[in-house]
Tab-separated table of C-alpha atoms in Angstrom:
chain	number	residue	atom	x	y	z
Y	16	MET	CA	0.000	0.000	0.000
Y	17	ILE	CA	1.326	3.448	-0.990
Y	18	VAL	CA	0.412	6.589	0.977
Y	19	VAL	CA	1.339	10.095	-0.196
Y	20	SER	CA	1.471	12.943	2.324
Y	21	ALA	CA	0.941	16.654	1.688
Y	22	PHE	CA	4.218	17.207	3.558
Y	23	GLY	CA	6.146	15.781	0.594
Y	24	LEU	CA	6.481	12.253	1.993
Y	25	ILE	CA	5.711	8.869	0.471
Y	26	PHE	CA	5.102	5.788	2.618
Y	27	GLU	CA	5.013	2.182	1.453
Y	28	VAL	CA	3.219	-0.016	3.990
Y	29	ASP	CA	3.118	-3.813	3.999
Y	30	PRO	CA	-0.340	-4.707	5.401
Y	31	ALA	CA	0.761	-8.239	6.198
Y	32	THR	CA	3.710	-7.295	8.404
Y	33	GLY	CA	2.925	-3.684	9.297
Y	34	SER	CA	6.397	-2.617	8.200
Y	35	ASP	CA	6.832	0.610	6.298
Y	36	THR	CA	9.378	2.492	4.241
Y	37	SER	CA	9.321	6.243	3.735
Y	38	TRP	CA	10.840	8.660	1.235
Y	39	ASP	CA	11.204	12.434	1.518
Y	40	LEU	CA	10.583	13.887	-1.946
Y	41	ILE	CA	12.501	17.056	-1.207
Y	42	GLU	CA	15.552	15.137	0.021
Y	43	ALA	CA	15.248	13.038	-3.128
Y	44	GLY	CA	15.604	16.162	-5.262
Y	45	ALA	CA	12.015	17.150	-6.038
Y	46	PRO	CA	11.726	20.857	-6.988
Y	47	ILE	CA	10.389	23.127	-4.263
Y	48	GLY	CA	9.035	26.666	-4.137
Y	49	PRO	CA	7.061	28.996	-1.892
Y	50	GLN	CA	3.426	28.225	-1.197
Y	51	LEU	CA	0.648	30.659	-1.937
Y	52	ALA	CA	-0.145	32.692	1.182
Y	53	MET	CA	-3.489	32.267	2.947
Y	54	SER	CA	-3.108	34.670	5.859
Y	55	ILE	CA	-0.694	37.131	7.459
Y	56	ALA	CA	-0.260	38.592	10.956
Y	57	ALA	CA	2.448	40.631	12.695
Y	58	ASP	CA	3.493	41.859	16.126
Y	59	THR	CA	6.680	43.416	17.510
Y	60	HIS	CA	8.769	40.266	17.242
Y	61	ASN	CA	7.199	37.990	14.619
Y	62	VAL	CA	5.396	37.857	11.299
Y	63	TYR	CA	3.330	34.759	10.551
Y	64	VAL	CA	2.262	33.722	7.047
Y	65	GLY	CA	-0.285	30.909	6.838
Y	66	GLY	CA	-0.111	28.166	4.235
Y	67	THR	CA	-1.110	24.536	3.722
Y	68	ASN	CA	-0.198	22.243	6.625
Y	69	SER	CA	2.268	24.765	7.992
Y	70	VAL	CA	2.722	28.410	8.952
Y	71	ALA	CA	5.959	30.315	8.340
Y	72	ARG	CA	7.196	32.293	11.354
Y	73	HIS	CA	9.638	35.127	10.613
Y	74	ASP	CA	11.555	36.266	13.695
Y	75	LEU	CA	12.053	40.017	13.257
Y	76	ARG	CA	14.909	40.153	15.801
Y	77	THR	CA	17.099	37.445	14.293
Y	78	GLY	CA	15.810	37.248	10.713
Y	79	LYS	CA	15.353	33.517	11.151
Y	80	GLN	CA	12.450	31.750	9.468
Y	81	SER	CA	10.941	28.627	11.017
Y	82	ARG	CA	7.984	26.376	10.286
Y	83	VAL	CA	4.987	25.785	12.518
Y	84	LEU	CA	3.108	22.620	11.648
Y	85	ALA	CA	-0.667	23.078	11.537
Y	86	THR	CA	-2.887	20.549	9.778
Y	87	SER	CA	-4.768	21.808	6.701
Y	88	GLU	CA	-5.029	25.558	5.973
Y	89	ALA	CA	-4.580	28.630	8.181
Y	90	LYS	CA	-7.258	30.858	6.665
Y	91	ASP	CA	-6.614	33.705	9.108
Y	92	ILE	CA	-4.294	34.444	12.034
Y	93	LEU	CA	-4.771	36.631	15.115
Y	94	LEU	CA	-1.741	37.631	17.188
Y	95	HIS	CA	-2.609	38.421	20.805
Y	96	ARG	CA	-0.098	38.778	23.640
Y	97	GLY	CA	2.586	36.824	21.844
Y	98	THR	CA	0.411	33.881	20.837
Y	99	ALA	CA	-0.690	33.188	17.270
Y	100	TYR	CA	-4.276	31.959	17.003
Y	101	LEU	CA	-4.988	30.084	13.776
Y	102	ALA	CA	-8.492	29.809	12.314
Y	103	GLN	CA	-8.009	26.495	10.583
Y	104	TYR	CA	-9.874	25.011	7.606
Y	105	ASN	CA	-11.297	22.340	6.926
Y	106	ALA	CA	-13.210	22.098	10.205
Y	107	ILE	CA	-9.881	21.607	12.019
Y	108	GLY	CA	-10.688	24.241	14.622
Y	109	LEU	CA	-8.990	27.062	16.484
Y	110	LEU	CA	-5.287	26.391	17.037
Y	111	ALA	CA	-2.679	28.277	19.058
Y	112	TYR	CA	1.081	28.641	18.882
Y	113	ASN	CA	3.472	30.438	21.219
Y	114	PRO	CA	7.154	30.256	20.203
Y	115	HIS	CA	8.252	30.390	23.869
Y	116	THR	CA	6.191	27.420	25.038
Y	117	ASP	CA	5.234	25.320	22.020
Y	118	GLY	CA	7.350	23.015	19.918
Y	119	GLU	CA	6.980	22.445	16.203
Y	120	TRP	CA	3.231	21.772	16.265
Y	121	ALA	CA	0.383	24.198	16.961
Y	122	ARG	CA	-2.004	23.036	19.684
Y	123	LYS	CA	-5.779	22.796	19.416
Y	124	LEU	CA	-8.009	24.994	21.569
Y	125	ALA	CA	-11.517	24.492	20.223
Y	126	ASP	CA	-13.548	22.814	17.498
Y	127	LEU	CA	-15.390	24.790	14.867
Y	128	PRO	CA	-19.190	24.531	14.873
Y	129	ALA	CA	-20.662	21.505	13.121
Y	130	GLU	CA	-20.734	21.977	9.325
Y	131	GLN	CA	-19.241	25.473	9.710
Y	132	ASN	CA	-15.941	24.446	8.241
Y	133	ARG	CA	-14.368	27.435	6.478
Y	134	PRO	CA	-13.034	30.309	8.619
Y	135	HIS	CA	-12.673	33.693	6.952
Y	136	GLN	CA	-11.510	36.118	9.630
Y	137	ILE	CA	-10.555	36.060	13.307
Y	138	VAL	CA	-10.423	39.330	15.300
Y	139	TRP	CA	-10.086	40.433	18.925
Y	140	ASP	CA	-13.008	42.037	20.796
Y	141	ASP	CA	-11.232	44.181	23.383
Y	142	ARG	CA	-14.426	45.166	25.228
Y	143	HIS	CA	-15.494	41.590	25.982
Y	144	ARG	CA	-12.025	39.959	25.865
Y	145	LEU	CA	-13.152	37.490	23.221
Y	146	MET	CA	-11.904	36.143	19.934
Y	147	VAL	CA	-14.504	36.424	17.190
Y	148	ILE	CA	-14.426	34.222	14.098
Y	149	GLY	CA	-16.489	34.623	10.933
Y	150	LEU	CA	-17.207	31.338	9.162
Y	151	GLN	CA	-18.673	29.836	6.012
Y	152	SER	CA	-20.495	26.536	5.696
Y	153	ASP	CA	-19.531	24.626	2.560
Y	154	TYR	CA	-22.413	22.278	3.317
Y	155	GLU	CA	-25.327	24.627	4.015
Y	156	LEU	CA	-24.280	27.763	2.000
Y	157	GLY	CA	-24.623	30.125	4.964
Y	158	GLY	CA	-22.202	30.856	7.776
Y	159	SER	CA	-21.832	31.468	11.481
Y	160	LEU	CA	-20.212	33.675	14.087
Y	161	MET	CA	-18.125	31.923	16.734
Y	162	THR	CA	-16.621	33.438	19.877
Y	163	PHE	CA	-13.851	31.986	22.024
Y	164	ASP	CA	-12.934	33.094	25.537
Y	165	PRO	CA	-9.179	32.450	25.971
Y	166	LYS	CA	-9.487	32.659	29.749
Y	167	SER	CA	-12.214	30.034	30.212
Y	168	GLY	CA	-12.053	28.166	26.908
Y	169	ALA	CA	-15.797	28.704	26.415
Y	170	THR	CA	-17.249	29.103	22.929
Y	171	THR	CA	-20.528	30.431	21.556
Y	172	VAL	CA	-22.026	30.026	18.095
Y	173	ALA	CA	-24.648	31.967	16.157
Y	174	VAL	CA	-25.593	30.124	12.959
Y	175	ASN	CA	-26.668	32.222	9.960
Y	176	PRO	CA	-26.793	35.574	11.763
Y	177	ILE	CA	-27.057	37.348	8.391
Y	178	GLU	CA	-29.086	35.056	6.111
Y	179	ASP	CA	-29.299	31.367	5.272
Y	180	ASP	CA	-27.192	31.843	2.129
Y	181	GLN	CA	-24.685	34.460	3.352
Y	182	MET	CA	-21.335	33.531	4.834
Y	183	ILE	CA	-19.518	35.914	7.173
Y	184	ARG	CA	-16.749	37.110	4.921
Y	185	ALA	CA	-15.485	40.037	7.028
Y	186	VAL	CA	-15.564	40.898	10.748
Y	187	VAL	CA	-14.490	43.840	12.892
Y	188	ALA	CA	-15.105	44.477	16.607
Y	189	HIS	CA	-15.443	48.010	17.977
Y	190	GLU	CA	-16.576	49.204	21.408
Y	191	GLY	CA	-18.427	45.985	22.175
Y	192	VAL	CA	-20.219	45.708	18.821
Y	193	VAL	CA	-19.182	43.202	16.154
Y	194	TYR	CA	-19.824	44.196	12.543
Y	195	LEU	CA	-20.384	41.357	10.092
Y	196	GLY	CA	-19.894	41.594	6.348
Y	197	GLY	CA	-21.845	39.057	4.303
Y	198	GLN	CA	-21.391	37.516	0.886
Y	199	ASN	CA	-22.903	34.538	-0.917
Y	200	VAL	CA	-21.110	32.084	-3.198
Y	201	SER	CA	-22.413	33.801	-6.339
Y	202	SER	CA	-21.393	37.306	-5.129
Y	203	THR	CA	-24.953	38.617	-5.441
Y	204	ALA	CA	-25.590	39.415	-1.766
Y	205	GLY	CA	-23.759	41.628	0.712
Y	206	THR	CA	-25.489	42.563	3.958
Y	207	LEU	CA	-23.856	44.454	6.810
Y	208	VAL	CA	-25.036	43.463	10.304
Y	209	ALA	CA	-24.213	45.058	13.662
Y	210	TRP	CA	-24.169	42.272	16.250
Y	211	ASP	CA	-24.138	42.004	20.041
Y	212	PRO	CA	-21.726	39.100	20.737
Y	213	ILE	CA	-22.847	38.647	24.353
Y	214	ARG	CA	-26.613	38.577	23.871
Y	215	ARG	CA	-26.104	37.036	20.428
Y	216	ARG	CA	-28.615	39.264	18.713
Y	217	GLU	CA	-28.750	41.665	15.809
Y	218	LEU	CA	-28.698	45.392	16.532
Y	219	TRP	CA	-29.250	46.678	12.991
Y	220	ARG	CA	-28.501	45.904	9.351
Y	221	MET	CA	-28.159	47.499	5.942
Y	222	THR	CA	-27.172	46.609	2.390
Y	223	PRO	CA	-24.861	49.407	1.211
Y	224	GLN	CA	-24.689	48.359	-2.469
Y	225	SER	CA	-27.593	48.864	-4.856
Y	226	ARG	CA	-26.399	45.725	-6.655
Y	227	PRO	CA	-24.669	43.658	-3.981
Y	228	THR	CA	-21.451	41.793	-4.678
Y	229	GLY	CA	-20.492	41.016	-1.081
Y	230	ILE	CA	-18.542	42.696	1.702
Y	231	THR	CA	-14.899	41.606	1.882
Y	232	GLY	CA	-13.285	44.174	4.199
Y	233	LEU	CA	-14.321	46.119	7.315
Y	234	THR	CA	-12.575	48.443	9.729
Y	235	VAL	CA	-13.496	51.255	12.122
Y	236	LEU	CA	-11.723	54.567	12.636
Y	237	GLY	CA	-13.287	57.028	15.050
Y	238	ARG	CA	-17.016	57.257	14.385
Y	239	HIS	CA	-16.749	55.805	10.881
Y	240	LEU	CA	-17.147	52.241	9.654
Y	241	TYR	CA	-15.284	51.613	6.400
Y	242	VAL	CA	-16.694	48.965	4.049
Y	243	MET	CA	-14.933	47.404	1.063
Y	244	CYS	CA	-16.927	45.229	-1.304
Y	245	TYR	CA	-15.994	42.642	-3.897
Y	246	ARG	CA	-14.482	44.347	-6.965
Y	247	GLY	CA	-14.080	47.711	-5.332
Y	248	ASP	CA	-17.334	49.308	-4.193
Y	249	PHE	CA	-16.359	51.390	-1.139
Y	250	PHE	CA	-18.537	52.941	1.566
Y	251	VAL	CA	-18.055	54.955	4.732
Y	252	ILE	CA	-20.828	54.786	7.330
Y	253	ASP	CA	-21.280	57.267	10.149
Y	254	LEU	CA	-21.985	54.946	13.086
Y	255	PRO	CA	-23.941	57.312	15.366
Y	256	THR	CA	-26.428	58.130	12.576
Y	257	ARG	CA	-26.053	54.881	10.571
Y	258	LYS	CA	-25.888	56.920	7.389
Y	259	VAL	CA	-23.687	56.282	4.367
Y	260	ILE	CA	-21.620	59.480	4.092
Y	261	HIS	CA	-19.242	58.488	1.300
Y	262	THR	CA	-19.266	56.134	-1.677
Y	263	ALA	CA	-16.600	55.382	-4.285
Y	264	GLN	CA	-15.545	52.711	-6.744
Y	265	HIS	CA	-11.986	51.421	-6.384
Y	266	GLY	CA	-12.088	48.553	-8.864
Y	267	ALA	CA	-8.846	49.814	-10.410
Y	268	VAL	CA	-6.964	48.560	-7.340
Y	269	VAL	CA	-9.445	45.944	-6.089
Y	270	PRO	CA	-9.870	43.480	-8.962
Y	271	ASN	CA	-11.559	40.942	-6.665
Y	272	TYR	CA	-11.193	40.816	-2.882
Y	273	GLY	CA	-10.158	43.879	-0.910
Y	274	THR	CA	-9.540	44.127	2.832
Y	275	LEU	CA	-9.109	47.029	5.246
Y	276	LEU	CA	-7.270	47.864	8.465
Y	277	ALA	CA	-6.906	50.968	10.612
Y	278	ASP	CA	-3.681	52.113	12.255
Y	279	ARG	CA	-2.524	55.338	13.891
Y	280	GLY	CA	-5.337	57.483	12.547
Y	281	TYR	CA	-5.407	56.170	8.989
Y	282	VAL	CA	-7.245	53.457	7.063
Y	283	TYR	CA	-5.324	51.193	4.702
Y	284	GLY	CA	-6.476	48.731	2.083
Y	285	ALA	CA	-4.916	45.629	0.565
Y	286	SER	CA	-5.768	43.556	-2.481
Y	287	SER	CA	-3.890	41.250	-4.799
Y	288	SER	CA	-3.098	44.394	-6.804
Y	289	ASP	CA	-2.143	47.229	-4.435
Y	290	PHE	CA	-1.584	48.541	-0.931
Y	291	VAL	CA	-3.369	51.878	-0.483
Y	292	ARG	CA	-4.377	54.502	2.084
Y	293	TYR	CA	-7.650	56.405	2.514
Y	294	ASP	CA	-7.743	60.002	3.752
Y	295	ARG	CA	-9.499	60.241	7.108
Y	296	LYS	CA	-11.296	63.485	6.147
Y	297	THR	CA	-11.985	63.286	2.409
Y	298	PHE	CA	-11.729	59.448	2.125
Y	299	ALA	CA	-9.717	59.919	-1.071
Y	300	ARG	CA	-7.404	57.048	-2.020
Y	301	THR	CA	-3.625	57.249	-2.244
Y	302	ASP	CA	-1.901	54.329	-3.941
Y	303	LEU	CA	1.196	53.430	-1.914
Y	304	VAL	CA	2.716	50.173	-3.192
Y	305	ALA	CA	1.964	47.914	-6.153
Y	306	LEU	CA	1.813	44.303	-4.985
Y	307	ASP	CA	0.860	41.995	-7.862
Y	308	ALA	CA	0.484	39.308	-5.192
Y	309	ASP	CA	-0.278	35.616	-5.576
Y	310	TRP	CA	-2.773	34.659	-2.863
Y	311	TYR	CA	-4.579	31.397	-2.268
Y	312	GLY	CA	-6.940	33.059	0.189
Y	313	ILE	CA	-8.188	36.596	0.744
Y	314	PRO	CA	-5.439	39.237	0.219
Y	315	ARG	CA	-4.538	41.004	3.446
Y	316	ALA	CA	-1.902	43.232	5.000
Y	317	ALA	CA	-0.743	43.269	8.620
Y	318	VAL	CA	0.772	45.940	10.848
Y	319	ASP	CA	3.000	45.488	13.890
Y	320	GLU	CA	3.102	47.547	17.086
Y	321	ARG	CA	5.746	49.842	15.587
Y	322	GLY	CA	3.507	50.752	12.650
Y	323	ARG	CA	5.402	48.713	10.055
Y	324	PHE	CA	3.210	47.013	7.473
Y	325	TYR	CA	3.645	43.583	5.930
Y	326	ALA	CA	2.118	42.292	2.712
Y	327	ILE	CA	2.663	39.762	-0.052
Y	328	ARG	CA	4.286	40.704	-3.366
Y	329	ASP	CA	4.329	37.871	-5.896
Y	330	ARG	CA	4.819	35.008	-3.383
Y	331	ASN	CA	7.201	36.917	-1.122
Y	332	LEU	CA	6.688	38.614	2.228
Y	333	ILE	CA	7.592	42.314	2.123
Y	334	ARG	CA	7.742	45.087	4.741
Y	335	ILE	CA	6.283	48.490	3.959
Y	336	ASP	CA	7.370	51.608	5.883
Y	337	VAL	CA	4.746	54.310	5.444
Y	338	SER	CA	5.123	58.010	6.140
Y	339	ARG	CA	2.265	59.349	8.315
Y	340	ARG	CA	2.647	62.906	6.989
């Protein structure tokens, strides 16, 4: 019996005796190259890039790169107090890795909800001290919102908080409210929902696009919620009034999925095409760096505590130093 592993190994097993022989394809001379990135996260000391069956950890102090083994695919990564939390497809669960305490393998903290197998984004809710994960069901077409309390290990699940056919593509937590961005598999739906993660109930909703394509990026800066949609529709919502105060079309730099993040008084966007910044007063776009990135998952950028950004260009990790002037 021959067994082939995704780690580049081949095993020949004799069922009669139970003996086995293994071969490492890379040691045997098979060509190798970088994987397509699936996720990216950064803090003061490390940058993590998620891939298939492993996560690359780049130590910013020494320049050393090491491999963290994590079964299947790290769709998104949250760094919190030195620990990397991996939202792991396909129904693998929530994993954790701390370079000071863990060995080569990430450890499992929690299962994903039944039939909610595809994580899209994991974020930190500072008000409630919870991790919040947006998920898609490949089985039922919809999605769910999962929370995880790192102190107690408790989880909660809200299945289909948007609609039966909308996954939770994007998530952001702000002042105790979690904002959910929806999309369906045909990119013809895109509802925004404000959600109470403790009472597990909807606060309000809207559909910002006249012809929805799906919401792929969310962030909050001050009183404004920034919304990026599939193929570049862009909205800014005034949260106290729940009014759309700005609209634009950024398809020139968002050919498919675009994501957003806020840092030090500015909002930034990432796609497979470009890394950009949005003016906090006029919301005008400034194109900062061309990326031309190869992603397997949703293109993202990350920022560390020093304000240095990290993104993918081609299949390579790059650092971007941005002037705040």
